[in-house]
Coordinates of C-alpha atoms in Angstrom, one line a residue:
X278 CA 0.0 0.0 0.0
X279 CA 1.5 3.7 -0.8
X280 CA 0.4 6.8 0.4
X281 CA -2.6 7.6 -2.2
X282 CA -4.0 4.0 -0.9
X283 CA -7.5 4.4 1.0
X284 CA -9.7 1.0 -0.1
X285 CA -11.9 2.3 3.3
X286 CA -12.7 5.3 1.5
X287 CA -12.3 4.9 -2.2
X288 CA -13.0 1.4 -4.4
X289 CA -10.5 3.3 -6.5
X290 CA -6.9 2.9 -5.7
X291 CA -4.9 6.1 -6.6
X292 CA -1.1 4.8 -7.3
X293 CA 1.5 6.5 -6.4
X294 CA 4.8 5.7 -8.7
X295 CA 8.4 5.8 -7.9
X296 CA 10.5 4.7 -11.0
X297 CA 13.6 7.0 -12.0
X298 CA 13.3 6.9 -15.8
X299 CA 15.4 8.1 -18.5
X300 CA 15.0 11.7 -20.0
X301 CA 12.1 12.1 -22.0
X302 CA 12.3 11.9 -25.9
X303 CA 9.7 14.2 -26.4
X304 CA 8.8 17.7 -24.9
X305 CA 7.1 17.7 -22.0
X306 CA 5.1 20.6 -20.1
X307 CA 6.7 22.5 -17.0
X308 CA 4.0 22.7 -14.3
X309 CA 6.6 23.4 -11.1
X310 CA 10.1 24.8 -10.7
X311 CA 11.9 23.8 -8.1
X312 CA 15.4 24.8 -6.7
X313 CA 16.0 22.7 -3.4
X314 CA 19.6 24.2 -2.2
X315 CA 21.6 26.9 -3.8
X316 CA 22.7 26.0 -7.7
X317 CA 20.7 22.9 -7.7
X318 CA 17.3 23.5 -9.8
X319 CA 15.1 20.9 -11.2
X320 CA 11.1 20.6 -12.3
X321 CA 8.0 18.5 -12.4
X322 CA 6.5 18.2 -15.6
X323 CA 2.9 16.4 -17.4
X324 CA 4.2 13.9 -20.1
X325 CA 2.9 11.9 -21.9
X326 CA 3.1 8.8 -20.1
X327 CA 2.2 10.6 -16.8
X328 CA 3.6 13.4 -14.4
X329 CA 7.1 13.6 -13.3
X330 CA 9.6 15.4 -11.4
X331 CA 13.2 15.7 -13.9
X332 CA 16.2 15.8 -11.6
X333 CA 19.2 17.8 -11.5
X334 CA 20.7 15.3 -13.7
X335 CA 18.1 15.7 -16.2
X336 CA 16.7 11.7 -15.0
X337 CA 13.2 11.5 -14.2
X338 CA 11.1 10.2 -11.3
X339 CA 7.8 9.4 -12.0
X340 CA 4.8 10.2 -9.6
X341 CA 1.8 8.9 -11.4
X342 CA 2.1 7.8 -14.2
X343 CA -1.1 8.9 -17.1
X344 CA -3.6 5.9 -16.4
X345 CA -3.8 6.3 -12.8
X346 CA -3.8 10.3 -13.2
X347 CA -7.0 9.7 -15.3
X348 CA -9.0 8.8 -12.4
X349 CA -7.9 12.5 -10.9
X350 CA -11.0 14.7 -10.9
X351 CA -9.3 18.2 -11.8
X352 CA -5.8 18.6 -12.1
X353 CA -3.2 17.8 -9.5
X354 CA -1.6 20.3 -7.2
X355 CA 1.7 20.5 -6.5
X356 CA 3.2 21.8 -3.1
X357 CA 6.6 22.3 -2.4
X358 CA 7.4 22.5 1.2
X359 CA 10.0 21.2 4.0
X360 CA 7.7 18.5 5.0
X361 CA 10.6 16.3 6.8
X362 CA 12.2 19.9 8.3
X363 CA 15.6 18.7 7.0
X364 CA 15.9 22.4 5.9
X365 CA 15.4 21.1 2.4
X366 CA 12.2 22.1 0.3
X367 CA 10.3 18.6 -0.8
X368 CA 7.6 18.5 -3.0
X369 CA 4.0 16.8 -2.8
X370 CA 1.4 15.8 -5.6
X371 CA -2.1 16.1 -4.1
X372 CA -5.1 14.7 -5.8
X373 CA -9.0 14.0 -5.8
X374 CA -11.2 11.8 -7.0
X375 CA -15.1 12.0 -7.2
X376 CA -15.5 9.5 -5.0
X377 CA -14.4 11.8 -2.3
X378 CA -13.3 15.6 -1.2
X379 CA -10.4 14.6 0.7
X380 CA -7.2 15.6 -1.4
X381 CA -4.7 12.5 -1.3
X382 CA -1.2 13.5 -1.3
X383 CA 2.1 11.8 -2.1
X384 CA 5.5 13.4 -0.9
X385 CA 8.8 13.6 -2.6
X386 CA 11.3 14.3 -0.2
X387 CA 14.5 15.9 -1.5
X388 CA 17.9 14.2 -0.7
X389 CA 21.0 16.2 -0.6
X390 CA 23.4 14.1 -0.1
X391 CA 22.8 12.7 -3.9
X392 CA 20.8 15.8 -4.7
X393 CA 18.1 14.1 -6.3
X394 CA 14.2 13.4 -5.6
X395 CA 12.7 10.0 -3.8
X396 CA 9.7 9.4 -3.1
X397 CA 8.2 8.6 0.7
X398 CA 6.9 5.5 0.5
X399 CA 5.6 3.8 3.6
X400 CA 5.2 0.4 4.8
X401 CA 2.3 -1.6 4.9
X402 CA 2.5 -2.1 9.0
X403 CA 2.8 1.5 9.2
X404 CA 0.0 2.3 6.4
X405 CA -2.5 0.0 8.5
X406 CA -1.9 1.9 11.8
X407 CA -2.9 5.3 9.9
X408 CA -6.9 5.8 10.3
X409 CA -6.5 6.9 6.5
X410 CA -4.2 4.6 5.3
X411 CA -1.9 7.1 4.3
X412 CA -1.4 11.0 3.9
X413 CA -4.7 12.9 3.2
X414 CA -5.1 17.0 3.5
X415 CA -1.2 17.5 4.8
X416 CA -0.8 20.4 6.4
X417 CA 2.1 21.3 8.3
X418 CA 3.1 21.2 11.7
X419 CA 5.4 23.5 12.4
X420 CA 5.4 23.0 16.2
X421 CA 6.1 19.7 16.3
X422 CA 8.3 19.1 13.0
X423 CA 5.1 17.1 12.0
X424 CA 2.9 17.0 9.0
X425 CA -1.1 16.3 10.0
X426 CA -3.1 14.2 7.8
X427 CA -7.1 13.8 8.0
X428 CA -9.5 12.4 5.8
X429 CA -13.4 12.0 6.7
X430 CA -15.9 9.1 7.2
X431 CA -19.6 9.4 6.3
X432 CA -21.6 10.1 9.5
X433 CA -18.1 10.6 11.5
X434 CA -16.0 13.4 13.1
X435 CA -12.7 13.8 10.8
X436 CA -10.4 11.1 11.7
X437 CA -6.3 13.1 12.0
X438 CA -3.3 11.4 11.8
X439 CA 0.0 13.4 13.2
X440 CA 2.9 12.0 11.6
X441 CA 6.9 13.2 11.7
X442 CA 9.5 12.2 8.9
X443 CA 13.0 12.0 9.6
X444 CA 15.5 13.0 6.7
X445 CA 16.2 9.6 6.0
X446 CA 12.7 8.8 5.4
X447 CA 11.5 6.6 8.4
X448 CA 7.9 7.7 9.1
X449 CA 6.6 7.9 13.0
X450 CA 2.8 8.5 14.3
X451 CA 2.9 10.9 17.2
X452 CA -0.8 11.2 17.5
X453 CA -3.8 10.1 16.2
X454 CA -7.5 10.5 16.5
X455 CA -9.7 7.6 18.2
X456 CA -13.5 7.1 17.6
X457 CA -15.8 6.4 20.9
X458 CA -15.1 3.1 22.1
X459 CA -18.1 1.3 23.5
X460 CA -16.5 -1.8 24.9
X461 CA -13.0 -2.2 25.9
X462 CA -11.1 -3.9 29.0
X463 CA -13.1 -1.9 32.2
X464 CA -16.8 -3.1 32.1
X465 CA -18.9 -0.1 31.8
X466 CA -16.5 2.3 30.8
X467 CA -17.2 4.3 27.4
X468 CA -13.9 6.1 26.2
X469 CA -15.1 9.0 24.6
X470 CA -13.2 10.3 21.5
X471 CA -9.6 11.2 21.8
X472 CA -6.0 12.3 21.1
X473 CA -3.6 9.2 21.5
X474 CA -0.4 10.2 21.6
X475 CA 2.4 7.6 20.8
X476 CA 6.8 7.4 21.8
X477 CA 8.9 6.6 18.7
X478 CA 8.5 3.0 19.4
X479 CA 4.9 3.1 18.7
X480 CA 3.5 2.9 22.7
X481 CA 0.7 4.9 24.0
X482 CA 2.0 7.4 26.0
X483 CA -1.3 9.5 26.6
X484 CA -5.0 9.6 25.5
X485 CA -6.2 12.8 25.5
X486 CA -10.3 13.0 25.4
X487 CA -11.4 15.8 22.4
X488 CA -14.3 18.1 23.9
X489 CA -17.1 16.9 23.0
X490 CA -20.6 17.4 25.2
X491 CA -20.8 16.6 28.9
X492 CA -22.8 13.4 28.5
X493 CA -19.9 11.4 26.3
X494 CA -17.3 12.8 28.2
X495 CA -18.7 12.5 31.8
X496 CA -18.3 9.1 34.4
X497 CA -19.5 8.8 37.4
X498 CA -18.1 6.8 40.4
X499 CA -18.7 3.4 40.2
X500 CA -17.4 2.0 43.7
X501 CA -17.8 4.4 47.8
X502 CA -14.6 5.8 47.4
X503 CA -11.6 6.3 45.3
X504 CA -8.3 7.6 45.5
X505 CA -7.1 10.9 44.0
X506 CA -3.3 11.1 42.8
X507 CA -1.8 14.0 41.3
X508 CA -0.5 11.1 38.2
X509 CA -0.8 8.3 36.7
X510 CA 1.1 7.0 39.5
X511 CA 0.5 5.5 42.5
X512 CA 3.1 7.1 44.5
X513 CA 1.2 10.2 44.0
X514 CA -1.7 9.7 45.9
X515 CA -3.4 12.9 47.2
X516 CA -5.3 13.0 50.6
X517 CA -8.8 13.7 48.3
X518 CA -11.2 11.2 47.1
X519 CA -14.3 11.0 44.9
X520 CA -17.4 9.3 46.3
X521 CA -19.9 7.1 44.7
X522 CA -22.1 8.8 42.4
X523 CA -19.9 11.6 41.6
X524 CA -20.0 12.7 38.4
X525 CA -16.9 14.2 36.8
X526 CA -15.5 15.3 33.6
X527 CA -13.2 12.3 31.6
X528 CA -10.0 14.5 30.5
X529 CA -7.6 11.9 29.6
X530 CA -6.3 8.0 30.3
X531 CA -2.8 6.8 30.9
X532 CA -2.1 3.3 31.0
X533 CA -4.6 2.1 33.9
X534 CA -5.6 6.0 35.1
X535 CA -7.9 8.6 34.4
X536 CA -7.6 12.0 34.3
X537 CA -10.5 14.0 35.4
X538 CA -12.3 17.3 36.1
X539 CA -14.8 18.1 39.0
X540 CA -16.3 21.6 38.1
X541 CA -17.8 23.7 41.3
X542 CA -15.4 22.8 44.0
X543 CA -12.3 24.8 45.5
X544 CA -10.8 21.9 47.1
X545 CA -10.7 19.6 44.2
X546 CA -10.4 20.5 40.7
X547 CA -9.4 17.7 39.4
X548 CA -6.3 14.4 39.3
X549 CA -6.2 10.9 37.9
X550 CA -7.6 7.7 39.4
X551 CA -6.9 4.1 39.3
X552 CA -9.4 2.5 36.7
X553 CA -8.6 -0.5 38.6
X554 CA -9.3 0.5 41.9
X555 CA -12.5 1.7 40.0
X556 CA -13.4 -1.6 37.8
X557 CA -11.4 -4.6 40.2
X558 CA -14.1 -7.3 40.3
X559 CA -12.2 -8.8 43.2
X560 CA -12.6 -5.7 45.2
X561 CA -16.1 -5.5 44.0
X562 CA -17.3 -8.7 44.8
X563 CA -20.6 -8.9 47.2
X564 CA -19.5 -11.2 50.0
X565 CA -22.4 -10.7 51.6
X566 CA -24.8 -11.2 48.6
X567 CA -26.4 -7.5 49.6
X568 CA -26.7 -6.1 46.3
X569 CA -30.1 -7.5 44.5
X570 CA -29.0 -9.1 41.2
X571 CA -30.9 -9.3 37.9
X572 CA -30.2 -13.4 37.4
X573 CA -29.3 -16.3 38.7
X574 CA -25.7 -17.6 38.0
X575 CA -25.0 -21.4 39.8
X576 CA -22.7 -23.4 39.7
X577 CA -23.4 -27.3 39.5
X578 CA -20.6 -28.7 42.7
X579 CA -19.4 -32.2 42.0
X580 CA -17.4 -32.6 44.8
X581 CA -18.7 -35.3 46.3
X582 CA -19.2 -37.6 43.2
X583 CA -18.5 -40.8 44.0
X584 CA -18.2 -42.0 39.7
X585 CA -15.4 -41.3 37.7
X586 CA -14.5 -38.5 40.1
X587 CA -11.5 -37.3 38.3
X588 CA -13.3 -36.7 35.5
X589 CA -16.9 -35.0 37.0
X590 CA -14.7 -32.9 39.9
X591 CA -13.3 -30.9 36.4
X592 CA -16.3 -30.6 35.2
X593 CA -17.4 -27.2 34.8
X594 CA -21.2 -26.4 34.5
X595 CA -22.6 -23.4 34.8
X596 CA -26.1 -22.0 34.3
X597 CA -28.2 -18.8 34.3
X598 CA -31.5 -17.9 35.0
X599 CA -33.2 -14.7 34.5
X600 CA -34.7 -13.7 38.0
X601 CA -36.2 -10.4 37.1
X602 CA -39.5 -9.2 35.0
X603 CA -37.5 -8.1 32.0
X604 CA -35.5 -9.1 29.8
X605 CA -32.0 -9.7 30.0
X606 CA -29.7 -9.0 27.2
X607 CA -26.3 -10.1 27.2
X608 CA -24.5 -8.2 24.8
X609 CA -20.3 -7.9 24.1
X610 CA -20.6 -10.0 27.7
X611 CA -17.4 -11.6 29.5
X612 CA -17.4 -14.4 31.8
X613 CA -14.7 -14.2 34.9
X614 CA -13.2 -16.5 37.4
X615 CA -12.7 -15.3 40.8
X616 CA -10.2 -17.4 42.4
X617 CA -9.8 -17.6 46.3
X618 CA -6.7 -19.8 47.3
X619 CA -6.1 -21.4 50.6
X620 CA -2.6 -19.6 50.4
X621 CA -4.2 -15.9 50.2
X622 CA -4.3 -15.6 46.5
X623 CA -7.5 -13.8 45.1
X624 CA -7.0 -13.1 41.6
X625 CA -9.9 -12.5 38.9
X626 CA -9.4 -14.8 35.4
X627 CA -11.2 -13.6 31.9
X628 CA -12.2 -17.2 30.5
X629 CA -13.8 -16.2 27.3
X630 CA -16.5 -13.7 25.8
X631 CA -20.5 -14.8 25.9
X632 CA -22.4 -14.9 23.1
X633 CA -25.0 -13.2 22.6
X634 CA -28.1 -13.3 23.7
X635 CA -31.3 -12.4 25.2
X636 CA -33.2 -13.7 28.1
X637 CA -36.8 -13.5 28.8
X638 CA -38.0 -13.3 32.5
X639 CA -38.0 -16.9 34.2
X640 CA -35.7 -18.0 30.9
X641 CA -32.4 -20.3 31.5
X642 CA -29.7 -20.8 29.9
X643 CA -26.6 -23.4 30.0
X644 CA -23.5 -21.2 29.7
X645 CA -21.4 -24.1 29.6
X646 CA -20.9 -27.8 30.5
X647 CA -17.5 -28.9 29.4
X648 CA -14.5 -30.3 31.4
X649 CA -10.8 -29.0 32.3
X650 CA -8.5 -30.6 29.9
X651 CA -4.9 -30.5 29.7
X652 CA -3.7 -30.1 26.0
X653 CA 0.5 -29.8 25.9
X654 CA 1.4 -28.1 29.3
X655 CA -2.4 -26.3 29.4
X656 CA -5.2 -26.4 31.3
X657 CA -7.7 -25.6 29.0
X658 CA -11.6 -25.5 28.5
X659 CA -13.4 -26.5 25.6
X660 CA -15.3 -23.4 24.5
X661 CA -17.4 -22.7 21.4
X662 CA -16.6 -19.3 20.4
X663 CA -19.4 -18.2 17.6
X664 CA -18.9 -21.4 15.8
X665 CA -15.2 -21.6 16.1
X666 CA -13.6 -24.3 18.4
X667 CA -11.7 -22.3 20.8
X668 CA -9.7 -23.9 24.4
X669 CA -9.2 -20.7 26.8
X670 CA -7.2 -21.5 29.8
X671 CA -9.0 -22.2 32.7
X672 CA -6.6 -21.3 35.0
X673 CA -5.0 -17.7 35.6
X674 CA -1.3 -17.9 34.0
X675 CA 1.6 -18.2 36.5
X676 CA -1.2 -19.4 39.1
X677 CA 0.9 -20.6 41.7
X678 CA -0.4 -24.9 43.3
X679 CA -3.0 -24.8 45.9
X680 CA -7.0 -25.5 46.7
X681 CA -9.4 -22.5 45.1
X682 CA -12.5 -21.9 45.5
X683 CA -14.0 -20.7 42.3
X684 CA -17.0 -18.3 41.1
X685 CA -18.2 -17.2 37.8
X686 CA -18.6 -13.3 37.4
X687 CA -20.1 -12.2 33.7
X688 CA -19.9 -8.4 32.9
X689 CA -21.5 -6.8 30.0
X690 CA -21.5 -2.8 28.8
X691 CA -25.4 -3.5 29.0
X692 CA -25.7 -5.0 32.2
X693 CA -26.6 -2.6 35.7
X694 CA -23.8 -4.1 37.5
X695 CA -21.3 -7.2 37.6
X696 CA -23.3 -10.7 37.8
X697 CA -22.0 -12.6 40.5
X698 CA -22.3 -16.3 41.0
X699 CA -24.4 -17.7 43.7
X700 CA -22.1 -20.5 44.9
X701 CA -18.4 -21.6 44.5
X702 CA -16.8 -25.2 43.7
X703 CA -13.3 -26.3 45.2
X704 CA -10.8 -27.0 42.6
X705 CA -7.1 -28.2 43.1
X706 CA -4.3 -26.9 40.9
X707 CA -2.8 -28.3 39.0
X708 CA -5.8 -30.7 38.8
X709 CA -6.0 -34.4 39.2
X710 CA -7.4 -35.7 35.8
X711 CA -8.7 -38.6 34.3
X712 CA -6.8 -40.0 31.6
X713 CA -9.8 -39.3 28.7
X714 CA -9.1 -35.4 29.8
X715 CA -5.4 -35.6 28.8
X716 CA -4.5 -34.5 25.1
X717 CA -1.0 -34.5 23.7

């Protein structure tokens, strides 16, 4: 993929062309003159056979050739510009089509050391990382040394892509624009759209929410209390605290913080909290079964099976039942594993995703009745995942041996609260299996 690739956007592929040809045999006509350093001068120029930018030597470097530039609705532009801020002028076609208003650009970077033109061709990695697959609407960044490329989405807010090119060509993203994200890793947590902001090795470094209106960016407190700190650290913990049912402004999110805003108050503007503190399901669980719970989530105990015990005691099966007078929708839905060792772990496991699916009042449901296996050095559980034969592990990784009492938690962006399950089993680890459960 090159720069003038979008297949989101467009079902036509503009192609931008890098191939240093011989001079032309035939006149061609100049549409840009260019003089990169002092004494150096050289032009692009429509031919025949396409557009192209004739070097100092008199060579030429093609930037699209004629049956690709017929697809162009209008004429090209041609910008010449320091886009790498080498201190060099480059030079960049940009194009439309009428599929689209967004101008697609492709950048010829000028090269003194062989005082020539190349063109800035990217990867396809980096290309995929790009919410426009490659450089749409440059403008320059003079701030940052960074050109900023947007393109637009029907229905969507712009999507902008910050990206900074060395003299040598290599291409980083600094920042980025994300869309609202509806599901991610904290149950109930919408991130609103925002900034990310990446180092030179491509990790987030910040996510900074746009401004948007006070519903998408606001969250309220999920859990009695939580601790402010002045960063995303926790060795900056502030004596203040938010309180349950709170409602603050979302300003950013660093690794597993949050930045926020509390308007009205002298004593607390603002600081980050722990989105784990906030979304823990081991600190949220209900040992005392106060909270009322929309359905019924059991756990079938065969502990004291007497038949084939090494087989039924790993065998997990696990039901739901809608308790309430609605229905129950379990949409984007996880099921957990709270473990509770004898040895003072307590540690919450993701075992797979639920499908989806809707229960009416009094409905039930068997989420799963399938036995712990051990495949290679595993312990695994079968688990149909939409038609796909999937084996999750059962048990958290680096779990260290021990007896742990096990309950099912399912969370869902849809659901009021975390589903908690009614009763636990007892299961050794590593397990005692029968010899049909063992799988090379």
């Amino acid at each position: 993929m090159t720069q003038l690739s979008r297949f989101s956007l467009f079902g036509l592929t503009l192609v931008c062309f890098s191939l240093s040809l011989p001079a032309a045999s035939s006149a061609a006509e100049v549409l840009q003159r260019l003089t990169p350093e002092t004494g150096v001068t050289a032009h692009v120029a429509k031919a025949d056979k396409g557009y192209v930018i004739v070097q100092p030597d008199g060579s030429e470097l093609m930037m699209i050739d004629a049956e690709w530039a017929a697809n162009f609705d209008g004429d090209p532009i041609f910008t010449v510009a320091d886009f790498n801020f080498d201190g060099f002028p480059d030079v960049a076609l940009g194009a439309n089509t009428s599929e689209s208003t967004d101008t697609g650009f492709g950048l010829f970077l000028y090269k003194p050391a062989t005082k020539s033109y190349a063109s800035l061709d990217f990867s396809d990695e980096f290309s995929e990382r790009l919410n426009c697959g490659g450089l749409w609407n440059v403008e320059l960044v003079e701030s940052r040394k960074a050109i900023r490329s947007s393109c637009n989405f029907a229905g969507e807010d712009p999507r902008v892509d910050v990206v900074q090119i060395d003299s040598d060509g290599s291409a980083y993203l600094l920042e980025q624009s994300r869309p609202n994200e509806e599901v991610w890793q904290w149950p109930y947590l919408n991130r609103p759209a925002r900034m990310v902001s990446y180092d030179r090795q491509g990790n987030i470094t910040l996510e900074t929410v746009i401004p948007s209106d006070d519903i998408e960016n606001s969250w309220e407190v999920p859990v009695d209390t939580l601790e402010v700190y002045s960063a995303a650290d926790l060795q900056s913990r502030t004596p203040a605290h938010v309180v349950k049912g709170e409602t603050v402004r979302i300003l950013a999110f660093s690794g597993d913080f949050m930045q926020f805003a509390r308007e009205g108050s002298d004593t607390l503007r603002g600081g980050w909290i722990s989105l784990k503190h906030a979304y823990d399901l081991v600190s949220r669980y209900d040992a005392n079964g106060s909270r009322p719970q929309m359905v019924s989530l059991g756990l079938t105990d065969y502990g004291d099976t007497t038949e084939n015990p090494d087989y039924y005691r790993n065998l997990f099966t696990l039901m739901i039942r809608n308790t309430s007078d609605t229905d129950v929708e379990l949409s984007n839905a996880e099921l957990f594993l709270l473990f509770n060792g004898d040895n003072g772990t307590r540690v919450a496991h993701k075992l797979y995703d639920l499908s989806s699916q809707t229960l009416a009042p009094g409905e039930s449901h068997m989420l799963d009745d399938n036995p712990i296996e051990k495949r290679g050095d595993q312990h695994v559980i079968y688990h149909d995942n939409d038609g796909q034969d999937a084996y999750p592990l059962f048990f958290p990784p680096d779990i260290t041996p021990g007896r742990y009492r096990i309950r099912p938690i399912i969370t869902g962006p849809g659901l009021s609260g975390f589903i908690y399950g009614e009763n636990e089993i007892e299961l050794e680890y590593p397990p005692k299996l029968a010899d049909s459960l063992v799988k090379p």
